[in-house]
Short mmCIF file of C-alpha atoms in Angstrom, two decimals:
data_model
loop_
_atom_site.label_atom_id
_atom_site.label_comp_id
_atom_site.label_asym_id
_atom_site.label_seq_id
_atom_site.Cartn_x
_atom_site.Cartn_y
_atom_site.Cartn_z
CA ILE A 1 0.06 0.13 -0.31
CA GLN A 2 1.68 2.97 -1.23
CA SER A 3 -1.04 5.78 -0.94
CA VAL A 4 -4.29 6.80 0.62
CA GLU A 5 -7.59 7.55 -1.49
CA GLY A 6 -9.43 8.76 1.41
CA HIS A 7 -12.69 6.43 2.34
CA ILE A 8 -12.73 5.84 5.71
CA ARG A 9 -14.91 2.96 7.79
CA PHE A 10 -15.41 1.97 11.15
CA GLU A 11 -16.64 -1.50 12.35
CA ASP A 12 -17.92 -1.97 15.88
CA VAL A 13 -14.89 0.34 17.27
CA TRP A 14 -14.58 0.21 21.02
CA TYR A 15 -11.59 2.20 22.95
CA GLN A 16 -11.09 2.28 26.63
CA TYR A 17 -8.21 4.89 28.00
CA GLN A 18 -6.05 3.22 30.63
CA GLY A 19 -7.42 3.95 34.10
CA GLU A 20 -10.63 4.76 32.96
CA ASP A 21 -13.48 3.33 34.59
CA GLU A 22 -15.96 3.79 30.81
CA PRO A 23 -15.00 3.38 27.45
CA ALA A 24 -14.06 6.24 25.47
CA LEU A 25 -15.92 4.58 22.34
CA ARG A 26 -18.53 2.01 22.39
CA GLY A 27 -19.34 -0.13 19.26
CA VAL A 28 -19.09 2.94 16.99
CA SER A 29 -19.90 2.13 12.92
CA PHE A 30 -20.31 4.48 10.09
CA ASP A 31 -19.07 4.35 6.70
CA LEU A 32 -17.63 7.97 4.61
CA PRO A 33 -17.00 7.61 0.81
CA ALA A 34 -13.71 9.42 -0.10
CA ASP A 35 -13.80 12.81 -1.20
CA GLN A 36 -16.75 13.91 1.62
CA THR A 37 -16.80 16.15 4.64
CA LEU A 38 -17.67 14.13 7.58
CA ALA A 39 -18.49 16.42 10.69
CA ILE A 40 -18.57 15.04 14.77
CA VAL A 41 -20.63 16.78 17.11
CA GLY A 42 -21.37 16.29 20.88
CA ARG A 43 -21.00 17.45 24.34
CA THR A 44 -17.47 17.36 25.93
CA GLY A 45 -15.95 14.26 26.65
CA SER A 46 -18.30 12.13 24.15
CA GLY A 47 -15.33 10.81 22.49
CA LYS A 48 -15.20 12.87 19.11
CA SER A 49 -11.44 13.53 19.70
CA THR A 50 -11.05 9.74 20.68
CA LEU A 51 -12.44 8.69 17.35
CA VAL A 52 -10.77 10.91 14.94
CA ARG A 53 -7.38 10.16 16.73
CA MET A 54 -8.03 6.35 15.28
CA ILE A 55 -7.47 7.01 11.68
CA PRO A 56 -4.05 8.32 11.63
CA ARG A 57 -3.51 5.87 14.04
CA ILE A 58 -2.39 7.75 16.92
CA LEU A 59 -5.03 5.30 18.93
CA ASP A 60 -5.78 1.81 18.05
CA PRO A 61 -9.16 0.46 18.60
CA ASP A 62 -9.13 -2.35 21.67
CA HIS A 63 -12.20 -4.21 19.36
CA GLY A 64 -13.11 -3.70 16.11
CA ARG A 65 -11.90 -2.05 12.87
CA VAL A 66 -11.00 0.91 11.33
CA LEU A 67 -10.58 0.91 7.51
CA ILE A 68 -8.87 3.13 4.82
CA ASP A 69 -9.66 2.06 1.32
CA GLY A 70 -10.86 -0.81 2.79
CA HIS A 71 -7.56 -1.90 4.27
CA ASP A 72 -7.45 -2.44 8.01
CA ALA A 73 -5.52 0.85 9.23
CA SER A 74 -2.44 -1.18 11.27
CA ALA A 75 -2.02 -2.92 8.32
CA ILE A 76 -0.88 0.44 6.51
CA PRO A 77 2.69 1.37 6.89
CA LEU A 78 2.87 4.60 9.25
CA ASN A 79 4.44 6.65 7.40
CA ILE A 80 2.69 5.93 4.71
CA LEU A 81 -0.90 6.81 6.79
CA ARG A 82 1.03 9.92 8.37
CA GLU A 83 1.94 11.08 4.79
CA HIS A 84 -1.52 10.91 3.29
CA ILE A 85 -3.32 12.49 6.27
CA GLY A 86 -3.37 15.95 7.75
CA TYR A 87 -4.39 15.95 11.54
CA VAL A 88 -4.63 19.73 13.07
CA PRO A 89 -5.40 19.34 16.66
CA GLN A 90 -7.16 21.60 19.07
CA ASP A 91 -3.30 22.20 20.92
CA VAL A 92 -1.23 23.68 18.52
CA PHE A 93 2.96 23.12 18.81
CA LEU A 94 4.95 25.74 16.99
CA PHE A 95 8.45 26.01 16.91
CA SER A 96 10.55 28.76 18.01
CA ASP A 97 11.56 29.91 14.40
CA THR A 98 10.20 32.05 11.19
CA VAL A 99 6.48 31.98 10.22
CA ALA A 100 7.34 30.19 7.26
CA ASN A 101 9.80 27.68 8.71
CA ASN A 102 6.90 26.96 11.19
CA ILE A 103 4.38 26.25 7.65
CA SER A 104 6.69 24.50 5.60
CA PHE A 105 7.44 21.78 8.77
CA GLY A 106 10.90 22.03 7.76
CA ASN A 107 10.18 21.00 4.36
CA GLN A 108 13.24 22.71 2.52
CA GLU A 109 11.43 21.61 -1.01
CA VAL A 110 8.72 23.37 -0.27
CA GLY A 111 8.35 27.00 -2.45
CA GLN A 112 7.75 30.78 -0.86
CA GLU A 113 4.37 30.36 -3.23
CA ALA A 114 3.40 27.02 -1.56
CA ILE A 115 3.80 28.90 1.92
CA ARG A 116 2.09 31.56 0.70
CA ALA A 117 -0.73 29.96 -0.57
CA ALA A 118 -1.08 27.85 2.46
CA ALA A 119 -1.42 30.46 4.95
CA ASP A 120 -4.22 32.41 2.54
CA GLU A 121 -6.27 29.43 2.48
CA ALA A 122 -6.10 29.04 6.19
CA ASP A 123 -6.95 32.83 6.35
CA LEU A 124 -3.86 33.83 7.45
CA LEU A 125 -1.74 35.96 5.33
CA GLU A 126 -3.21 39.29 5.72
CA ASN A 127 -1.92 39.01 9.45
CA VAL A 128 1.30 37.23 8.32
CA GLU A 129 1.47 40.64 5.79
CA ASP A 130 1.21 43.00 8.75
CA PHE A 131 3.84 41.40 10.56
CA PRO A 132 7.51 42.94 10.86
CA ASP A 133 9.30 40.31 8.79
CA GLY A 134 5.88 39.01 7.09
CA PHE A 135 6.90 35.27 6.56
CA ASP A 136 10.53 35.75 7.82
CA THR A 137 9.17 37.20 11.72
CA TYR A 138 10.34 35.22 14.49
CA VAL A 139 7.15 33.62 16.94
CA GLY A 140 7.79 32.24 20.13
CA GLU A 141 10.77 33.13 22.80
CA ARG A 142 12.84 34.85 19.91
CA GLY A 143 10.07 36.74 18.14
CA ILE A 144 6.45 37.52 18.65
CA THR A 145 3.41 36.18 20.52
CA LEU A 146 0.84 34.70 18.09
CA SER A 147 -2.81 35.06 19.42
CA GLY A 148 -4.84 31.42 20.13
CA GLY A 149 -6.55 31.77 16.38
CA GLN A 150 -3.69 32.80 14.57
CA LYS A 151 -1.81 29.66 16.58
CA GLN A 152 -4.30 27.48 15.05
CA ARG A 153 -4.32 28.88 11.58
CA THR A 154 -0.52 28.32 11.23
CA SER A 155 -0.97 24.98 12.49
CA ILE A 156 -3.62 24.10 9.22
CA ALA A 157 -1.67 25.83 7.27
CA ARG A 158 1.05 23.45 8.22
CA ALA A 159 -1.44 20.77 7.27
CA LEU A 160 -2.75 22.24 3.96
CA ILE A 161 0.65 22.52 2.65
CA ARG A 162 1.13 18.59 2.33
CA ASP A 163 -2.33 18.38 0.42
CA PRO A 164 -2.98 15.78 2.29
CA ARG A 165 -5.79 13.44 0.73
CA VAL A 166 -7.37 13.36 3.91
CA LEU A 167 -7.94 16.16 6.33
CA ILE A 168 -8.91 16.02 9.93
CA PHE A 169 -9.72 18.88 11.72
CA ASP A 170 -9.94 18.29 15.88
CA ASP A 171 -11.76 21.16 17.22
CA ALA A 172 -9.07 23.50 15.52
CA LEU A 173 -10.95 26.23 14.74
CA SER A 174 -11.64 26.91 18.16
CA ALA A 175 -9.98 30.32 18.61
CA VAL A 176 -10.89 31.84 15.65
CA ASP A 177 -14.25 33.37 15.46
CA THR A 178 -17.03 32.60 13.45
CA ALA A 179 -16.41 34.63 10.06
CA THR A 180 -12.87 33.48 9.72
CA GLU A 181 -14.03 29.56 10.84
CA ARG A 182 -16.31 30.22 7.53
CA ASN A 183 -13.93 31.48 5.34
CA ILE A 184 -11.43 28.76 5.70
CA LEU A 185 -14.30 26.10 5.52
CA ARG A 186 -14.95 27.92 2.09
CA SER A 187 -11.28 27.42 0.92
CA LEU A 188 -11.72 24.07 1.60
CA ARG A 189 -14.78 22.89 0.42
CA GLU A 190 -13.76 24.70 -2.95
CA ARG A 191 -10.68 22.18 -2.35
CA GLN A 192 -12.84 19.27 -2.38
CA GLY A 193 -13.19 16.50 -4.38
CA SER A 194 -9.49 16.64 -4.08
CA HIS A 195 -9.41 15.22 -0.28
CA THR A 196 -11.75 13.45 2.69
CA LEU A 197 -12.52 16.10 5.12
CA VAL A 198 -13.27 15.28 9.08
CA ILE A 199 -14.57 17.92 11.32
CA VAL A 200 -14.90 17.83 14.71
CA SER A 201 -16.55 21.26 16.38
CA HIS A 202 -18.52 22.53 18.78
CA ARG A 203 -19.82 24.81 16.65
CA LEU A 204 -22.66 23.55 14.47
CA SER A 205 -22.64 26.34 12.05
CA ALA A 206 -19.26 24.87 11.05
CA VAL A 207 -20.80 21.43 9.86
CA GLN A 208 -24.02 22.52 8.38
CA ASP A 209 -22.84 21.89 5.09
CA ALA A 210 -20.99 18.58 5.87
CA ASP A 211 -21.94 15.22 3.80
CA LEU A 212 -22.43 13.15 7.31
CA ILE A 213 -22.79 14.50 10.44
CA LEU A 214 -22.25 12.43 13.27
CA VAL A 215 -23.56 13.38 16.63
CA MET A 216 -21.70 11.82 20.02
CA GLU A 217 -22.87 11.11 23.65
CA HIS A 218 -21.08 8.50 26.40
CA GLY A 219 -18.71 7.26 23.45
CA ARG A 220 -21.55 6.12 21.42
CA LEU A 221 -22.89 7.34 17.97
CA VAL A 222 -26.35 8.42 18.78
CA GLN A 223 -27.92 10.24 15.63
CA ARG A 224 -26.25 10.39 12.08
CA GLY A 225 -27.59 12.12 9.05
CA THR A 226 -26.92 15.75 7.45
CA HIS A 227 -27.57 19.29 8.89
CA ASP A 228 -31.74 19.10 7.86
CA THR A 229 -32.68 15.73 8.83
CA LEU A 230 -31.56 15.91 11.85
CA VAL A 231 -32.47 19.19 12.92
CA ASP A 232 -35.92 17.82 11.81
CA GLU A 233 -35.22 14.95 14.16
CA GLU A 234 -36.02 15.44 17.98
CA GLY A 235 -32.83 14.91 19.39
CA LEU A 236 -29.47 15.94 20.78
CA TYR A 237 -28.44 17.48 17.60
CA ALA A 238 -31.48 19.71 17.63
CA ASP A 239 -31.20 20.74 21.05
CA LEU A 240 -27.93 21.70 20.38
CA TYR A 241 -28.65 23.49 17.51
CA GLU A 242 -31.40 25.76 19.30
CA LYS A 243 -29.30 26.09 22.34
CA GLN A 244 -26.58 27.55 19.97
CA LEU A 245 -28.92 29.90 17.76
CA LEU A 246 -30.17 31.88 21.41
CA GLU A 247 -26.63 32.05 22.27
CA GLU A 248 -25.88 34.02 19.04
CA GLU A 249 -28.71 35.81 18.97
CA ILE A 250 -28.18 36.91 22.68
CA GLU A 251 -24.65 37.93 21.56
CA ALA A 252 -25.88 39.71 18.76
CA LEU A 253 -28.10 42.13 21.10
#
């Protein structure tokens, strides 16, 4: 196996962290064709991050199987898996280095144009152009301090520059505002058809256009469907959606 197309299938996946009394995932099964967008929503601690960490094999199931393109993920060499799967966590790690090197991740073959394009897609370009030395500006201990949102967008640009077949956002837009989030997701959807997109988000506005939405509760998959079908169903998704609409209305006052 030398490449990944992006078809993801979970078959009765269970997982329990060491020292925990309850499983983090309980019998999760779903099928996502390549080049589609999957969104995973649910309250804090419902198992969303555990689920997506199975895809690049940061975690392996205790029971059940994760299949990538019909192959058991454990049978795909890790270097192949990680080369074709971009994973953007909520907590970002940046080097004390230039913005450009943080985006290119030390890959010397990456040109300046590719770095600019990735920053643009991550809605970071305007910010970088305002920095004292642009892409050569140092961040971290020896340079400027980036905001939480700027760090997340740098991490997103780092994932985009590799042009992965599967792109996973593990609540990676939590520190950006709604408008920025919308811009980033729009540019990602314009790329759609060339990759599978997996989004974990607390903001339902981020997931409304997904081909498939999975709703998690206590490690179980309790609902699945599109935004419209889930809003019509009386269930957790509709409750979360109504609550967020109300919060947005209150904020707008």
